[in-house]
Amino acid sequence: MLENAPLEAAASGEAEETEVGAARQGPDGADRVPSYPTLVFLELLAVLAVTAFFVLLSVVFDAPLEGEANSAFTPAVTKAPWYFVGLQELLVYFDPWMAGVVIPGLIVLGLMSLPFLEDSRRTGRSPTPRRSRRFGNVVFTVGLTFWFLLILVGAWFRGAGWRFVTPWSAVAAGQGQNGAAQSWSFSPLAGALVVGAYLLLVACLGWRFRGSFLPRMGRFRYVWMVSLLALMGGVFLKIALRLLWDVHYVVTTPWGSM
Amino acid sequence: MRKAILTSQVWRAVFRRPLPRSPREQKQAARNNFFLHLHPATLPRQRLRLTTTFCMGGISFLLFIILTVTGLLLMFYYRPTTAFAYRDMKDLEYAVTMGQFLRNLHRWAAHGMVLTVIAHMARVVYARAYKPPREFNWVVGVSLLVLTLFLSFTGYLLPWDQLAYWATSVGTNMLRAMPVLGAAGPASLVDLNTDVGFYFLGGRVIGESSLIRFYVLHVFVLPVVAIVLMMVHFWRVRKDGMLKTPL
Ligand code: HEM
């Protein structure tokens, strides 16, 4: 799946432009096969294989079922299903309104806007330059890897009270990452300075690298893309601050802190 | 006998033609059969390769079908009330023939679908298959991803065990923290009786009314939306000029 080198190589060929027409005429009549039975047969094989796999899985492993729900008894640790554990792990570093609402919301919006960040109708359907293609791959791969890393940590390295544990020792190691007690927050002034410096840095980088993007994307899309990247970088930075120096909040306001 | 059946009016009313043999008949088969007409009549041989799609979109769809079938069967045994939900799980385990297997299949297929949908998205990205004219289908796809996650989330509460209850409370607490619309969120304009969490749970805490809400979302609302979006998704794959080539 992640093996994209061959895809890259193939996609950079000239044939790119003919993709729509190709479906109807075909580059070469002789090289076309009928859907029925060739493709349908392959699909049948895939269906059988996948079904067999899941049937086998269900014979061997039972779905979990714990004691009946009891609002009076809070378990030592509650883990969401694995695909949400990433968000849960983010709760260590962010308040719920960031970890559960703002960040996932922006990830979804960012994903949705992806095709509009790479191509502009104004410039037609020119193939994406190689360099920005690589850039896109890197950003997507980093994001996806990071997402699964969060899941990994949340699923296997968190014990009672969401404290850091190693899967091979059930005993909690180190002190609670969650414990607000030993963590500290920036003063409002320091927080404003840090955030201001970060935004300035983002703006400078955005200005520095506008060359290969701005003409193709236009101002609005470029600003949106830089904002999304800034959000991604911000999340990484906040996590680093927390892990390295136990910073709880960078900005503290009466309405919400992060 | 065989001939009598194959030439009977009933058989021919259902299957208009005999099994296709010539290339021409094969093309017609794909076009005239309801279940096959998702396919183009012919396609470049190159696209049959596994590495074109890694089958991830198709497997997501297959798992959705498996989930629909097993889900329907589970509905025969499951009652979405706090008095019965957990008991019905136990019945599935001990009393219903193949009940545990049914539950397992539904559960593992659900996990599998989340995985294959994410893998499908990744392959679309690396193949640059979201580029024009496929931008819209990409957006439909992202909506399907969100729906898949919501389907899993709403299904997670239904067994009404400790795992379900507390995992769901983690999720709904996040909802409560939504800025402006959540009672515990920044700049909140609402209280515990009017925030999004309340409407979602049908109360201040997870209880009877949350269970029925999650159930209705899980077995009706979200699947219907997902089915409609999938129809649009498949339709657009065809209309956008089939799969992106070359890959
Ligand atoms: C319920 C979930 C989904 C199902 C059942 C589904 C199914 C499919 C199928 C069967 C195809 C045909 C080719 C292939 O298998 O790759 C396809 C193509 C496509 N899907 Fe999905 N999909 C789903 C979710 C998504 C998601 C989450 C995205 C992106 C975020 C997406 C974006 C696309 C795009 C852009 C194409 C066209 C690819 C091309 O032309 O090469 N889909 N989908």
Coordinates of C-alpha atoms and ligand atoms in Angstrom, one line a residue:
Chain A
M1 CA 0.0 0.0 0.0
L2 CA 2.6 2.5 1.0
E3 CA 4.9 1.3 -1.7
N4 CA 4.3 4.4 -3.9
A5 CA 7.6 4.5 -5.8
P6 CA 6.3 2.6 -8.8
L7 CA 3.1 4.5 -8.8
E8 CA 5.0 7.8 -8.8
A9 CA 7.1 6.6 -11.7
A10 CA 4.2 5.4 -13.7
A11 CA 2.1 8.5 -13.0
S12 CA 4.6 10.9 -14.3
G13 CA 4.3 9.5 -17.8
E14 CA 2.5 11.5 -20.5
A15 CA -0.4 9.2 -20.6
E16 CA -1.9 11.3 -17.8
E17 CA -3.9 13.4 -20.2
T18 CA -5.7 10.6 -21.9
E19 CA -7.1 9.0 -18.8
V20 CA -10.7 10.0 -19.4
G21 CA -10.9 9.1 -23.0
A22 CA -8.9 5.9 -22.4
A23 CA -11.8 4.3 -20.6
R24 CA -14.1 4.5 -23.6
Q25 CA -11.8 3.9 -26.5
G26 CA -8.9 2.2 -24.9
P27 CA -5.3 2.7 -26.0
D28 CA -5.5 -0.4 -28.0
G29 CA -8.6 -2.5 -28.7
A30 CA -6.6 -5.7 -28.5
D31 CA -5.6 -5.1 -24.9
R32 CA -9.1 -4.8 -23.5
V33 CA -10.8 -7.7 -21.8
P34 CA -14.6 -8.1 -21.2
S35 CA -15.8 -7.4 -17.6
Y36 CA -17.8 -10.5 -17.9
P37 CA -16.4 -13.1 -17.2
T38 CA -12.8 -12.0 -16.7
L39 CA -13.2 -9.2 -14.1
V40 CA -16.3 -10.7 -12.5
F41 CA -14.5 -14.0 -12.0
L42 CA -11.6 -12.3 -10.3
E43 CA -14.0 -10.4 -8.1
L44 CA -15.7 -13.7 -7.1
L45 CA -12.3 -15.0 -6.1
A46 CA -11.6 -11.9 -4.0
V47 CA -15.1 -12.1 -2.4
L48 CA -14.5 -15.8 -1.5
A49 CA -11.1 -15.2 -0.1
V50 CA -12.1 -12.2 2.1
T51 CA -15.3 -13.9 3.3
A52 CA -13.3 -17.0 4.2
F53 CA -10.8 -14.9 6.1
F54 CA -13.4 -13.2 8.2
V55 CA -15.4 -16.4 8.8
L56 CA -12.2 -18.0 10.0
L57 CA -11.4 -15.0 12.2
S58 CA -14.9 -15.2 13.7
V59 CA -14.6 -18.9 14.4
V60 CA -11.3 -18.4 16.3
F61 CA -11.7 -15.1 18.1
D62 CA -14.7 -14.0 20.1
A63 CA -15.9 -10.4 20.2
P64 CA -15.3 -9.0 23.6
L65 CA -18.1 -8.7 26.1
E66 CA -17.5 -7.4 29.6
G67 CA -19.8 -7.1 32.6
E68 CA -23.1 -5.2 32.2
A69 CA -22.9 -1.4 31.9
N70 CA -22.8 0.2 35.3
S71 CA -22.6 3.9 35.6
A72 CA -21.6 3.6 39.3
F73 CA -18.4 1.7 38.6
T74 CA -15.7 3.4 36.6
P75 CA -13.1 1.1 35.2
A76 CA -9.4 1.9 35.9
V77 CA -8.9 2.6 32.2
T78 CA -11.4 3.0 29.4
K79 CA -10.2 2.7 25.9
A80 CA -12.2 3.6 22.8
P81 CA -12.1 1.2 19.9
W82 CA -8.7 1.4 18.2
Y83 CA -9.7 3.9 15.5
F84 CA -10.6 6.4 18.1
V85 CA -7.7 5.7 20.5
G86 CA -5.7 8.3 18.5
L87 CA -8.1 11.0 19.5
Q88 CA -8.1 9.7 23.1
E89 CA -4.3 9.8 23.1
L90 CA -4.5 13.4 22.0
L91 CA -6.4 14.2 25.2
V92 CA -3.1 13.9 27.0
Y93 CA -1.8 16.9 25.1
F94 CA -5.0 18.9 24.5
D95 CA -8.2 19.7 26.2
P96 CA -11.3 17.8 24.9
W97 CA -12.5 20.7 22.8
M98 CA -9.3 20.6 20.8
A99 CA -8.6 16.9 20.8
G100 CA -12.2 15.8 20.2
V101 CA -13.7 18.5 18.1
V102 CA -11.4 21.1 16.5
I103 CA -8.5 18.9 15.5
P104 CA -10.5 16.0 14.0
G105 CA -12.9 18.5 12.4
L106 CA -10.0 20.3 10.7
I107 CA -8.5 17.0 9.6
V108 CA -11.7 16.0 7.9
L109 CA -12.0 19.5 6.3
G110 CA -8.4 19.3 5.3
L111 CA -8.8 15.9 3.7
M112 CA -11.9 17.1 1.8
S113 CA -10.1 20.1 0.4
L114 CA -7.1 18.0 -0.7
P115 CA -7.9 17.9 -4.4
F116 CA -8.5 21.6 -4.5
L117 CA -5.1 22.3 -3.0
E118 CA -3.2 20.6 -5.7
D119 CA -5.0 21.7 -8.9
S120 CA -6.7 24.8 -9.9
R121 CA -9.4 24.8 -12.5
R122 CA -7.9 28.1 -13.7
T123 CA -4.7 26.5 -14.8
G124 CA -6.5 23.5 -16.3
R125 CA -5.6 19.9 -15.7
S126 CA -1.9 20.2 -15.9
P127 CA -0.1 17.3 -14.2
T128 CA 1.1 18.2 -10.7
P129 CA 4.8 19.1 -10.8
R130 CA 6.9 16.3 -9.5
R131 CA 8.2 18.3 -6.6
S132 CA 4.8 19.3 -5.1
R133 CA 3.7 15.7 -5.7
R134 CA 6.5 14.5 -3.5
F135 CA 5.6 17.2 -1.0
G136 CA 2.0 16.0 -0.9
N137 CA 3.2 12.4 -0.4
V138 CA 5.4 13.4 2.5
V139 CA 2.7 15.4 4.3
F140 CA 0.1 12.6 3.9
T141 CA 2.5 9.9 4.9
V142 CA 3.7 11.8 8.0
G143 CA 0.1 12.5 9.0
L144 CA -1.0 8.9 8.5
T145 CA 2.0 7.5 10.3
F146 CA 1.6 9.9 13.1
W147 CA -2.1 8.9 13.4
F148 CA -1.2 5.3 13.7
L149 CA 1.6 6.1 16.1
L150 CA -0.9 7.8 18.4
I151 CA -3.1 4.7 18.2
L152 CA -0.2 2.4 19.0
V153 CA 0.8 4.4 22.0
G154 CA -2.8 4.7 23.2
A155 CA -3.6 1.1 22.7
W156 CA -0.4 -0.6 24.1
F157 CA 1.4 1.9 26.2
R158 CA -1.4 3.3 28.4
G159 CA -2.5 1.7 31.6
A160 CA -4.7 2.7 34.6
G161 CA -5.4 6.4 34.7
W162 CA -4.0 6.6 31.2
R163 CA -0.5 6.4 32.7
F164 CA 2.4 5.4 30.5
V165 CA 3.1 1.6 30.8
T166 CA 5.0 -0.8 28.6
P167 CA 3.0 -3.7 27.3
W168 CA 5.6 -6.2 28.7
S169 CA 5.3 -4.9 32.3
A170 CA 1.8 -4.3 33.5
V171 CA 3.1 -2.0 36.2
A172 CA 2.9 1.8 35.5
A173 CA 6.2 3.2 34.7
G174 CA 7.0 6.9 35.3
Q175 CA 4.5 9.3 36.6
G176 CA 1.2 10.3 35.2
Q177 CA 1.4 12.2 31.9
N178 CA -2.1 13.3 32.8
G179 CA -1.3 14.6 36.2
A180 CA -1.8 18.3 35.9
A181 CA 0.0 18.6 39.2
Q182 CA 3.5 18.5 38.0
S183 CA 2.9 20.1 34.7
W184 CA 3.0 23.9 34.3
S185 CA 1.6 26.5 31.9
F186 CA 3.1 29.5 30.3
S187 CA 2.1 32.9 31.7
P188 CA -0.3 34.8 29.4
L189 CA 2.5 37.0 28.2
A190 CA 4.9 34.1 27.5
G191 CA 2.1 32.2 25.8
A192 CA 1.2 35.1 23.6
L193 CA 4.8 35.5 22.6
V194 CA 5.3 31.9 21.8
V195 CA 2.1 31.7 19.7
G196 CA 3.0 35.0 18.0
A197 CA 6.5 33.7 17.2
Y198 CA 5.1 30.5 15.8
L199 CA 2.6 32.3 13.6
L200 CA 5.3 34.7 12.5
L201 CA 7.5 31.7 11.6
V202 CA 4.6 30.1 9.7
A203 CA 4.0 33.4 7.8
C204 CA 7.7 33.7 6.9
L205 CA 7.9 30.1 5.7
G206 CA 4.7 30.6 3.8
W207 CA 6.2 33.6 2.1
R208 CA 9.5 31.9 1.5
F209 CA 8.0 28.9 -0.3
R210 CA 5.1 30.6 -2.0
G211 CA 7.0 30.4 -5.4
S212 CA 6.0 26.9 -6.4
F213 CA 2.4 27.1 -5.0
L214 CA 1.0 30.6 -5.1
P215 CA 0.7 31.0 -8.9
R216 CA -0.9 27.6 -9.2
M217 CA -3.3 27.8 -6.3
G218 CA -4.2 31.4 -5.8
R219 CA -4.1 33.3 -2.5
F220 CA -7.1 31.8 -0.8
R221 CA -6.1 28.2 -1.3
Y222 CA -2.5 28.9 -0.4
V223 CA -3.5 30.5 2.9
W224 CA -5.8 27.6 3.7
M225 CA -3.1 25.1 2.9
V226 CA -0.5 26.9 5.0
S227 CA -3.0 27.1 7.9
L228 CA -3.6 23.3 7.7
L229 CA 0.2 22.7 7.7
A230 CA 0.6 25.1 10.6
L231 CA -2.1 23.2 12.5
M232 CA -0.2 20.0 11.9
G233 CA 3.1 21.5 13.0
G234 CA 1.4 23.1 16.0
V235 CA 0.1 19.7 17.1
F236 CA 3.5 18.2 16.8
L237 CA 5.1 21.1 18.7
K238 CA 2.6 21.1 21.5
I239 CA 3.2 17.3 22.0
A240 CA 6.9 17.9 22.0
L241 CA 6.6 20.7 24.6
R242 CA 4.5 18.4 26.8
L243 CA 6.8 15.4 26.5
L244 CA 10.0 17.4 26.9
W245 CA 9.1 20.0 29.5
D246 CA 5.7 19.1 30.8
V247 CA 4.0 22.1 29.5
H248 CA 0.3 21.9 30.2
Y249 CA -1.0 25.0 28.4
V250 CA 0.7 27.4 26.0
V251 CA -2.2 29.8 26.0
T252 CA -4.5 30.2 28.8
T253 CA -7.8 32.2 28.4
P254 CA -10.9 32.2 30.4
W255 CA -12.8 30.6 27.5
G256 CA -10.5 27.8 26.6
S257 CA -6.8 26.9 26.9
M258 CA -4.4 25.0 24.7
Chain B
M1 CA -35.2 -31.7 -18.3
R2 CA -32.4 -29.2 -18.3
K3 CA -33.5 -28.0 -21.7
A4 CA -37.1 -27.7 -20.6
I5 CA -36.0 -25.4 -17.7
L6 CA -33.7 -23.4 -19.8
T7 CA -36.2 -22.8 -22.5
S8 CA -39.2 -22.3 -20.2
Q9 CA -40.9 -18.9 -20.3
V10 CA -40.2 -18.3 -16.6
W11 CA -36.5 -18.9 -16.9
R12 CA -36.2 -16.7 -19.9
A13 CA -38.2 -14.0 -18.3
V14 CA -35.5 -13.8 -15.6
F15 CA -32.4 -14.5 -17.7
R16 CA -33.1 -12.9 -21.1
R17 CA -30.2 -14.6 -22.8
P18 CA -28.2 -17.9 -22.4
L19 CA -24.8 -17.7 -20.9
P20 CA -22.6 -15.4 -23.1
R21 CA -20.0 -17.1 -25.2
S22 CA -18.9 -14.7 -27.9
P23 CA -17.1 -11.4 -27.0
R24 CA -20.2 -9.5 -28.2
E25 CA -22.5 -11.4 -25.9
Q26 CA -20.1 -10.9 -23.0
K27 CA -20.2 -7.2 -23.5
Q28 CA -24.0 -7.3 -23.5
A29 CA -24.0 -9.4 -20.4
A30 CA -22.2 -6.7 -18.4
R31 CA -24.6 -4.1 -19.8
N32 CA -27.9 -5.8 -19.4
N33 CA -27.5 -7.5 -16.0
F34 CA -28.5 -5.3 -13.1
F35 CA -25.8 -6.7 -10.8
L36 CA -23.1 -6.5 -13.4
H37 CA -23.9 -3.1 -14.8
L38 CA -21.6 -1.5 -12.3
H39 CA -18.9 -2.7 -14.5
P40 CA -17.9 -1.3 -17.9
A41 CA -18.5 -3.6 -20.8
T42 CA -14.7 -4.0 -21.3
L43 CA -11.7 -2.7 -19.6
P44 CA -8.0 -2.5 -20.2
R45 CA -6.2 -5.6 -19.2
Q46 CA -3.7 -3.6 -17.2
R47 CA -6.4 -2.6 -14.8
L48 CA -7.0 -6.1 -13.6
R49 CA -3.7 -6.0 -11.8
L50 CA -4.0 -6.2 -8.1
T51 CA -1.8 -3.2 -7.6
T52 CA -4.3 -0.9 -9.4
T53 CA -6.6 -0.7 -6.4
F54 CA -5.4 -3.4 -4.0
C55 CA -9.1 -4.3 -4.0
M56 CA -9.6 -1.9 -1.1
G57 CA -12.6 -0.1 -2.3
G58 CA -14.3 -3.3 -3.3
I59 CA -13.4 -5.1 -0.1
S60 CA -14.9 -2.1 1.9
F61 CA -18.1 -2.6 -0.1
L62 CA -18.1 -6.3 0.5
L63 CA -17.6 -5.8 4.2
F64 CA -20.4 -3.3 4.2
I65 CA -22.6 -6.0 2.7
I66 CA -21.5 -8.6 5.2
L67 CA -22.2 -6.1 8.0
T68 CA -25.7 -5.5 6.6
V69 CA -26.5 -9.2 6.4
T70 CA -25.1 -10.0 9.9
G71 CA -26.6 -6.8 11.3
L72 CA -30.0 -7.7 10.0
L73 CA -29.8 -11.2 11.6
L74 CA -28.6 -9.6 14.9
M75 CA -31.7 -7.4 14.8
F76 CA -33.8 -10.4 15.2
Y77 CA -32.3 -11.1 18.6
Y78 CA -31.5 -7.7 20.0
R79 CA -33.7 -5.3 21.9
P80 CA -32.3 -1.8 22.4
T81 CA -33.4 -1.2 26.0
T82 CA -31.2 -1.2 29.0
A83 CA -33.2 -4.0 30.5
F84 CA -32.7 -6.4 27.5
A85 CA -29.6 -5.2 25.5
Y86 CA -27.0 -6.9 27.6
R87 CA -29.2 -10.0 28.3
D88 CA -29.7 -10.4 24.5
M89 CA -25.9 -10.4 24.1
K90 CA -25.6 -13.2 26.6
D91 CA -28.4 -15.0 24.8
L92 CA -26.5 -14.7 21.6
E93 CA -23.5 -16.2 23.3
Y94 CA -25.3 -19.1 25.0
A95 CA -28.7 -19.7 23.6
V96 CA -28.9 -18.7 19.9
T97 CA -27.5 -21.1 17.4
M98 CA -24.4 -19.6 15.9
G99 CA -25.2 -16.4 17.8
Q100 CA -21.7 -15.8 19.0
F101 CA -20.4 -16.4 15.5
L102 CA -22.9 -13.9 14.1
R103 CA -21.7 -11.3 16.6
N104 CA -18.1 -12.1 16.0
L105 CA -18.5 -11.7 12.2
H106 CA -20.3 -8.4 12.6
R107 CA -17.6 -7.1 15.0
W108 CA -14.6 -8.2 13.0
A109 CA -16.0 -7.1 9.7
A110 CA -16.6 -3.7 11.2
H111 CA -13.0 -3.4 12.3
G112 CA -11.9 -4.7 9.0
M113 CA -14.0 -2.1 7.1
V114 CA -12.5 0.8 9.0
L115 CA -9.0 -0.6 8.1
T116 CA -9.8 -1.2 4.4
V117 CA -11.5 2.2 4.0
I118 CA -8.4 3.9 5.4
A119 CA -6.2 1.8 3.1
H120 CA -8.4 2.7 0.2
M121 CA -8.0 6.4 0.9
A122 CA -4.3 6.0 1.1
R123 CA -4.1 4.2 -2.2
V124 CA -6.2 7.0 -3.8
V125 CA -3.8 9.6 -2.4
Y126 CA -0.7 7.8 -3.6
A127 CA -2.2 7.2 -7.0
R128 CA -3.3 10.8 -7.3
A129 CA -6.7 9.5 -8.1
Y130 CA -8.4 12.5 -6.4
K131 CA -7.3 14.9 -9.0
P132 CA -9.8 16.4 -11.4
P133 CA -12.3 15.3 -12.6
R134 CA -12.5 13.1 -9.4
E135 CA -12.4 15.9 -6.8
F136 CA -16.1 15.5 -6.0
N137 CA -15.8 11.7 -5.6
W138 CA -12.9 12.2 -3.2
V139 CA -15.2 14.4 -1.1
V140 CA -17.9 11.8 -1.2
G141 CA -15.3 9.3 -0.1
V142 CA -14.2 11.4 2.9
S143 CA -17.8 11.6 3.9
L144 CA -18.0 7.8 3.6
L145 CA -15.0 7.5 5.9
V146 CA -16.6 9.8 8.5
L147 CA -19.8 7.8 8.2
T148 CA -18.0 4.5 8.6
L149 CA -16.4 5.8 11.8
F150 CA -19.8 7.1 13.1
L151 CA -21.4 3.7 12.3
S152 CA -18.7 2.0 14.4
F153 CA -19.1 4.5 17.2
T154 CA -22.9 4.2 17.4
G155 CA -22.6 0.4 17.2
Y156 CA -20.1 0.3 20.0
L157 CA -22.7 1.2 22.6
L158 CA -25.3 -1.4 21.7
P159 CA -23.9 -4.4 23.7
W160 CA -24.5 -2.3 26.8
D161 CA -21.5 -3.7 28.6
Q162 CA -18.9 -1.8 30.6
L163 CA -16.6 -1.5 27.6
A164 CA -19.5 0.0 25.5
Y165 CA -20.7 2.3 28.2
W166 CA -17.4 3.9 29.2
A167 CA -15.9 4.0 25.7
T168 CA -19.0 5.8 24.5
S169 CA -18.8 8.2 27.5
V170 CA -15.3 9.2 26.4
G171 CA -16.7 10.0 23.0
T172 CA -19.7 11.9 24.2
N173 CA -17.7 13.9 26.7
M174 CA -15.7 15.2 23.7
L175 CA -18.9 16.2 22.1
R176 CA -19.9 18.0 25.3
A177 CA -16.6 20.0 24.9
M178 CA -17.6 21.3 21.5
P179 CA -16.9 25.1 21.4
V180 CA -20.1 27.2 21.6
L181 CA -22.6 24.3 21.3
G182 CA -21.3 22.1 24.1
A183 CA -22.0 22.7 27.7
A184 CA -18.4 22.1 28.8
G185 CA -16.8 23.7 25.7
P186 CA -15.1 27.1 25.4
A187 CA -17.4 30.1 24.7
S188 CA -20.4 27.8 25.6
L189 CA -23.8 29.4 25.0
V190 CA -25.7 26.4 26.3
D191 CA -26.2 24.4 29.4
L192 CA -26.3 20.7 30.1
N193 CA -30.0 20.5 29.1
T194 CA -29.6 22.2 25.7
D195 CA -26.1 21.3 24.4
V196 CA -25.3 18.9 21.6
G197 CA -24.5 16.2 24.0
F198 CA -28.0 16.3 25.4
Y199 CA -29.6 16.0 22.0
F200 CA -27.2 13.2 21.1
L201 CA -27.7 11.2 24.3
G202 CA -31.3 12.2 24.9
G203 CA -30.4 13.2 28.4
R204 CA -27.5 14.4 30.6
V205 CA -25.9 11.0 30.9
I206 CA -25.9 7.8 28.8
G207 CA -29.0 5.9 29.5
E208 CA -32.2 4.4 28.1
S209 CA -32.8 7.2 25.6
S210 CA -29.2 7.2 24.4
L211 CA -29.4 3.5 23.6
I212 CA -32.4 3.9 21.4
R213 CA -31.0 6.9 19.7
F214 CA -27.7 5.2 19.0
Y215 CA -29.7 2.1 17.8
V216 CA -31.8 4.1 15.3
L217 CA -28.7 5.9 14.0
H218 CA -26.8 2.7 13.8
V219 CA -29.4 0.4 12.1
F220 CA -31.3 3.0 10.0
V221 CA -30.1 6.6 9.6
L222 CA -26.4 6.1 9.0
P223 CA -26.7 3.0 6.8
V224 CA -29.2 4.7 4.6
V225 CA -27.0 7.8 4.2
A226 CA -24.0 5.5 3.6
I227 CA -25.9 3.5 0.9
V228 CA -26.9 6.6 -0.9
L229 CA -23.4 8.0 -0.8
M230 CA -22.0 4.7 -2.0
M231 CA -24.4 4.7 -5.0
V232 CA -23.2 8.2 -5.8
H233 CA -19.6 7.1 -5.2
F234 CA -19.8 4.1 -7.6
W235 CA -21.8 6.1 -10.2
R236 CA -19.1 8.8 -10.2
V237 CA -16.3 6.2 -10.5
R238 CA -17.9 5.3 -13.8
K239 CA -18.8 8.8 -14.9
D240 CA -15.4 10.2 -14.0
G241 CA -13.9 7.9 -16.6
M242 CA -13.4 4.8 -14.5
L243 CA -10.3 4.3 -12.5
K244 CA -7.4 6.6 -13.0
T245 CA -5.0 5.2 -15.5
P246 CA -2.2 4.6 -15.7
L247 CA -1.2 3.8 -12.2
Ligands
HEM1 C1 -17.6 3.0 2.5 C2 -16.5 3.4 2.0 C3 -16.0 3.3 0.6 C4 -16.3 2.3 -0.4 C5 -17.3 1.1 -0.3 C6 -15.6 2.7 -1.6 C7 -15.6 2.0 -2.8 C8 -14.9 2.3 -3.9 C9 -14.7 1.5 -5.0 C10 -15.2 0.1 -5.2 C11 -13.9 2.2 -5.9 C12 -13.4 1.6 -7.2 C13 -11.9 1.5 -7.2 C14 -11.2 1.0 -6.0 O1 -11.6 -0.1 -5.5 O2 -10.3 1.7 -5.5 C15 -13.7 3.5 -5.4 C16 -13.0 4.5 -6.0 C17 -12.7 5.7 -5.4 N1 -12.8 6.0 -4.1 FE1 -13.9 5.0 -2.8 N2 -14.9 3.9 -1.3 C18 -15.1 4.2 0.0 C19 -14.5 5.3 0.6 C20 -13.7 6.2 0.0 C21 -12.9 7.1 0.8 C22 -12.8 7.2 2.3 C23 -12.2 7.9 -0.2 C24 -11.3 9.0 0.0 C25 -11.1 9.7 1.0 C26 -12.6 7.4 -1.5 C27 -12.2 8.0 -2.7 C28 -12.3 7.3 -3.9 C29 -11.9 7.8 -5.2 C30 -11.3 9.2 -5.4 C31 -12.1 6.8 -6.1 C32 -11.7 6.9 -7.6 C33 -10.4 6.2 -7.8 C34 -9.9 6.2 -9.2 O3 -10.6 6.7 -10.1 O4 -8.8 5.6 -9.4 N3 -13.5 6.4 -1.3 N4 -14.3 3.6 -4.1

